[in-house]
Amino acid sequence: MGQKVNPIGIRLGITRTWDSQWFASKNYKVLLLEDIKIREFLKKRLQHAGIAKIDIERASQRATVTIYAAKPGIIIGKKGSEIDALRKDIQALTGKQIHINIMEIKRPELNATLVAQNVARQLERRIAFRRAMKRAVQNTMEMGAKGIKIACGGRLAGSEIARKEWYREGQIPLHTLRANIQYGQATARTTYGAIGVKIWIHLEEKKEAKQRGAKRNATA
């Protein structure tokens, strides 16, 4: 089942939490559609900021939107002018009071969504797909990941028949629910058609990092 279950959905409540955190007894479908509109609007408007994840929390007529980005300076702008305009646009879209938090991703090479977006942009610039895939694997492993798997599917290199190719390095335990698996996907819009990019990254768990740090201090 490891290939048939979304790595994020199967780990909800175990190692991950929900991206939307709110409760609705009546207007569930309205709020769900509102969340989708907010995410689509932000991803389209801030596509150059490296958006990895958008969390939404609600309380009555207020909503808190937390944006995880590799380039927060693009979102904030000079003296916060861009983020103020962004807040007003989202309030006009939803009709609710919006509060925006910006969180910086310091190591984008270890975020599966950002790696997938990077590979997709390279494919759109007509860089060879094998070169882009191998470079992504190398950069992620050099940053300290325990394993990475990357798969590209579509008319690769402009071939007549669509196919799928993938590379894997290190450990990717998809069946281990405790494993800290980052999953991301992106679509490259090329002249030959759409090419899908999927990334699985196995990161070190917080407990393992603490134990390794304690061992280092003990040996020192």
Short mmCIF file of C-alpha atoms in Angstrom, two decimals:
data_model
loop_
_atom_site.label_atom_id
_atom_site.label_comp_id
_atom_site.label_asym_id
_atom_site.label_seq_id
_atom_site.Cartn_x
_atom_site.Cartn_y
_atom_site.Cartn_z
CA MET A 1 0.00 0.00 0.00
CA GLY A 2 2.99 2.31 0.25
CA GLN A 3 2.61 3.44 -3.36
CA LYS A 4 -1.17 3.90 -3.18
CA VAL A 5 -1.61 6.01 -0.04
CA ASN A 6 -0.75 9.69 0.22
CA PRO A 7 2.25 9.89 2.61
CA ILE A 8 0.79 13.00 4.25
CA GLY A 9 -2.78 11.75 4.73
CA ILE A 10 -1.75 8.41 6.23
CA ARG A 11 0.40 10.17 8.88
CA LEU A 12 -2.18 12.71 10.03
CA GLY A 13 -2.45 12.54 13.79
CA ILE A 14 0.82 10.56 14.07
CA THR A 15 3.70 12.73 12.86
CA ARG A 16 1.71 15.46 11.06
CA THR A 17 -1.26 17.67 11.76
CA TRP A 18 -3.92 19.17 9.51
CA ASP A 19 -3.17 22.23 7.34
CA SER A 20 -6.63 23.65 8.15
CA GLN A 21 -7.51 23.69 11.85
CA TRP A 22 -11.08 24.72 12.57
CA PHE A 23 -14.48 23.23 13.39
CA ALA A 24 -17.78 23.96 11.64
CA SER A 25 -21.12 22.43 12.53
CA LYS A 26 -23.17 23.97 9.69
CA ASN A 27 -21.13 25.89 7.08
CA TYR A 28 -18.44 23.27 6.53
CA LYS A 29 -18.60 23.28 2.72
CA VAL A 30 -18.55 27.10 2.62
CA LEU A 31 -15.45 27.33 4.80
CA LEU A 32 -13.75 24.50 2.91
CA LEU A 33 -14.31 26.27 -0.41
CA GLU A 34 -13.02 29.47 1.19
CA ASP A 35 -9.82 27.70 2.26
CA ILE A 36 -9.30 26.42 -1.29
CA LYS A 37 -9.79 29.93 -2.73
CA ILE A 38 -7.30 31.42 -0.23
CA ARG A 39 -4.64 28.82 -1.06
CA GLU A 40 -5.12 29.16 -4.84
CA PHE A 41 -4.98 32.96 -4.59
CA LEU A 42 -1.79 32.96 -2.49
CA LYS A 43 0.01 30.35 -4.63
CA LYS A 44 -0.80 32.26 -7.81
CA ARG A 45 0.15 35.67 -6.44
CA LEU A 46 3.27 34.56 -4.51
CA GLN A 47 4.58 31.96 -6.96
CA HIS A 48 8.08 33.53 -6.91
CA ALA A 49 8.31 33.49 -3.09
CA GLY A 50 8.70 29.71 -2.81
CA ILE A 51 5.47 28.83 -0.97
CA ALA A 52 5.83 25.45 0.75
CA LYS A 53 2.71 25.28 2.94
CA ILE A 54 -0.26 27.42 4.00
CA ASP A 55 -1.93 26.80 7.37
CA ILE A 56 -5.36 28.26 8.16
CA GLU A 57 -6.88 28.59 11.64
CA ARG A 58 -10.34 30.01 12.28
CA ALA A 59 -12.17 31.52 15.25
CA SER A 60 -15.72 32.89 14.60
CA GLN A 61 -15.28 35.69 12.00
CA ARG A 62 -11.47 35.77 12.17
CA ALA A 63 -8.92 33.68 10.33
CA THR A 64 -5.17 33.32 10.80
CA VAL A 65 -3.19 32.42 7.69
CA THR A 66 0.36 31.16 8.23
CA ILE A 67 2.54 31.13 5.11
CA TYR A 68 5.71 29.02 5.05
CA ALA A 69 8.01 30.44 2.37
CA ALA A 70 11.65 30.24 1.31
CA LYS A 71 11.73 33.97 0.40
CA PRO A 72 9.68 35.86 3.01
CA GLY A 73 11.10 39.22 1.93
CA ILE A 74 9.08 39.09 -1.31
CA ILE A 75 5.87 38.60 0.66
CA ILE A 76 6.56 41.31 3.25
CA GLY A 77 7.89 43.98 0.87
CA LYS A 78 9.39 47.33 1.85
CA LYS A 79 8.27 48.28 5.37
CA GLY A 80 5.47 45.71 5.18
CA SER A 81 3.65 47.32 2.25
CA GLU A 82 3.16 44.08 0.33
CA ILE A 83 1.78 42.13 3.26
CA ASP A 84 -0.71 44.90 4.06
CA ALA A 85 -2.00 44.84 0.49
CA LEU A 86 -2.15 41.04 0.63
CA ARG A 87 -4.19 41.15 3.83
CA LYS A 88 -6.70 43.59 2.31
CA ASP A 89 -7.11 41.44 -0.82
CA ILE A 90 -7.78 38.29 1.23
CA GLN A 91 -10.28 40.17 3.42
CA ALA A 92 -12.08 41.33 0.26
CA LEU A 93 -12.07 37.73 -1.01
CA THR A 94 -13.46 36.19 2.18
CA GLY A 95 -15.29 39.04 3.91
CA LYS A 96 -13.60 38.13 7.21
CA GLN A 97 -10.89 39.66 9.38
CA ILE A 98 -7.55 38.14 8.34
CA HIS A 99 -4.28 37.92 10.23
CA ILE A 100 -1.17 36.80 8.30
CA ASN A 101 1.96 35.17 9.74
CA ILE A 102 5.10 34.61 7.67
CA MET A 103 7.43 31.71 8.53
CA GLU A 104 10.80 31.35 6.82
CA ILE A 105 12.05 27.97 5.61
CA LYS A 106 15.77 28.15 6.25
CA ARG A 107 16.70 24.93 4.40
CA PRO A 108 14.54 24.69 1.25
CA GLU A 109 16.58 21.69 0.02
CA LEU A 110 14.90 19.60 2.74
CA ASN A 111 11.34 20.66 1.89
CA ALA A 112 9.73 18.28 -0.60
CA THR A 113 7.30 20.85 -2.04
CA LEU A 114 10.05 23.40 -2.72
CA VAL A 115 12.32 20.74 -4.26
CA ALA A 116 9.46 19.62 -6.55
CA GLN A 117 8.79 23.23 -7.59
CA ASN A 118 12.49 23.75 -8.31
CA VAL A 119 12.67 20.65 -10.52
CA ALA A 120 9.48 21.68 -12.33
CA ARG A 121 10.91 25.14 -13.08
CA GLN A 122 14.08 23.54 -14.47
CA LEU A 123 12.01 21.30 -16.74
CA GLU A 124 10.11 24.36 -18.00
CA ARG A 125 13.47 25.97 -18.85
CA ARG A 126 14.23 22.87 -20.98
CA ILE A 127 16.96 21.53 -18.72
CA ALA A 128 17.46 17.76 -19.16
CA PHE A 129 15.17 15.94 -16.73
CA ARG A 130 17.83 13.41 -15.64
CA ARG A 131 20.24 16.23 -14.83
CA ALA A 132 17.58 18.11 -12.83
CA MET A 133 16.59 14.98 -10.92
CA LYS A 134 20.16 13.96 -10.06
CA ARG A 135 21.03 17.50 -8.96
CA ALA A 136 17.99 17.60 -6.64
CA VAL A 137 18.92 14.24 -5.12
CA GLN A 138 22.52 15.34 -4.57
CA ASN A 139 21.61 18.69 -2.99
CA THR A 140 19.07 17.12 -0.62
CA MET A 141 21.42 14.37 0.54
CA GLU A 142 24.23 16.89 1.10
CA MET A 143 21.92 18.86 3.43
CA GLY A 144 21.58 15.85 5.73
CA ALA A 145 18.46 13.98 4.57
CA LYS A 146 18.28 10.26 5.38
CA GLY A 147 16.82 9.47 1.96
CA ILE A 148 15.08 10.91 -1.09
CA LYS A 149 13.00 9.56 -3.94
CA ILE A 150 12.08 11.63 -7.00
CA ALA A 151 9.75 10.61 -9.83
CA CYS A 152 8.90 12.43 -13.06
CA GLY A 153 6.08 11.33 -15.36
CA GLY A 154 4.93 12.59 -18.75
CA ARG A 155 6.42 13.20 -22.19
CA LEU A 156 9.97 13.29 -20.87
CA ALA A 157 12.47 14.86 -23.30
CA GLY A 158 9.59 15.31 -25.76
CA SER A 159 9.09 11.60 -26.39
CA GLU A 160 5.95 10.48 -28.21
CA ILE A 161 4.92 8.05 -25.47
CA ALA A 162 4.60 9.28 -21.90
CA ARG A 163 6.63 7.38 -19.32
CA LYS A 164 7.81 7.58 -15.74
CA GLU A 165 11.39 7.66 -14.43
CA TRP A 166 12.56 7.85 -10.85
CA TYR A 167 15.71 7.95 -8.72
CA ARG A 168 16.17 6.97 -5.11
CA GLU A 169 19.02 7.37 -2.67
CA GLY A 170 19.11 6.49 1.01
CA GLN A 171 16.17 5.13 3.00
CA ILE A 172 12.51 5.90 2.19
CA PRO A 173 10.41 3.80 4.64
CA LEU A 174 6.92 4.61 3.32
CA HIS A 175 5.31 1.83 5.40
CA THR A 176 6.77 3.11 8.69
CA LEU A 177 4.20 5.55 10.08
CA ARG A 178 6.65 7.01 12.62
CA ALA A 179 9.07 7.95 9.84
CA ASN A 180 9.28 11.68 9.13
CA ILE A 181 8.43 11.61 5.41
CA GLN A 182 8.11 14.91 3.54
CA TYR A 183 5.99 14.62 0.38
CA GLY A 184 5.52 17.23 -2.32
CA GLN A 185 4.41 17.47 -5.92
CA ALA A 186 4.47 20.03 -8.71
CA THR A 187 3.54 20.26 -12.39
CA ALA A 188 5.86 21.51 -15.13
CA ARG A 189 3.96 23.12 -18.04
CA THR A 190 6.25 22.41 -20.99
CA THR A 191 5.70 22.82 -24.75
CA TYR A 192 5.26 19.04 -25.01
CA GLY A 193 2.64 18.90 -22.27
CA ALA A 194 2.39 18.62 -18.50
CA ILE A 195 5.10 16.73 -16.59
CA GLY A 196 4.36 15.70 -13.02
CA VAL A 197 7.08 15.80 -10.36
CA LYS A 198 6.77 13.93 -7.05
CA ILE A 199 9.26 14.07 -4.18
CA TRP A 200 9.60 11.93 -1.06
CA ILE A 201 12.21 13.05 1.51
CA HIS A 202 13.01 11.08 4.67
CA LEU A 203 14.12 13.49 7.39
CA GLU A 204 15.61 12.84 10.78
CA GLU A 205 13.08 12.80 13.60
CA LYS A 206 13.42 15.28 16.46
CA LYS A 207 14.08 12.51 18.99
CA GLU A 208 16.88 11.07 16.86
CA ALA A 209 18.44 14.53 16.47
CA LYS A 210 18.38 15.09 20.26
CA GLN A 211 19.88 11.64 20.94
CA ARG A 212 22.67 12.22 18.41
CA GLY A 213 23.41 15.63 19.94
CA ALA A 214 23.58 14.08 23.42
CA LYS A 215 26.02 11.43 22.16
CA ARG A 216 28.23 14.13 20.62
CA ASN A 217 28.30 16.07 23.90
CA ALA A 218 29.14 12.91 25.84
CA THR A 219 32.06 12.00 23.56
CA ALA A 220 33.37 15.57 23.62
#
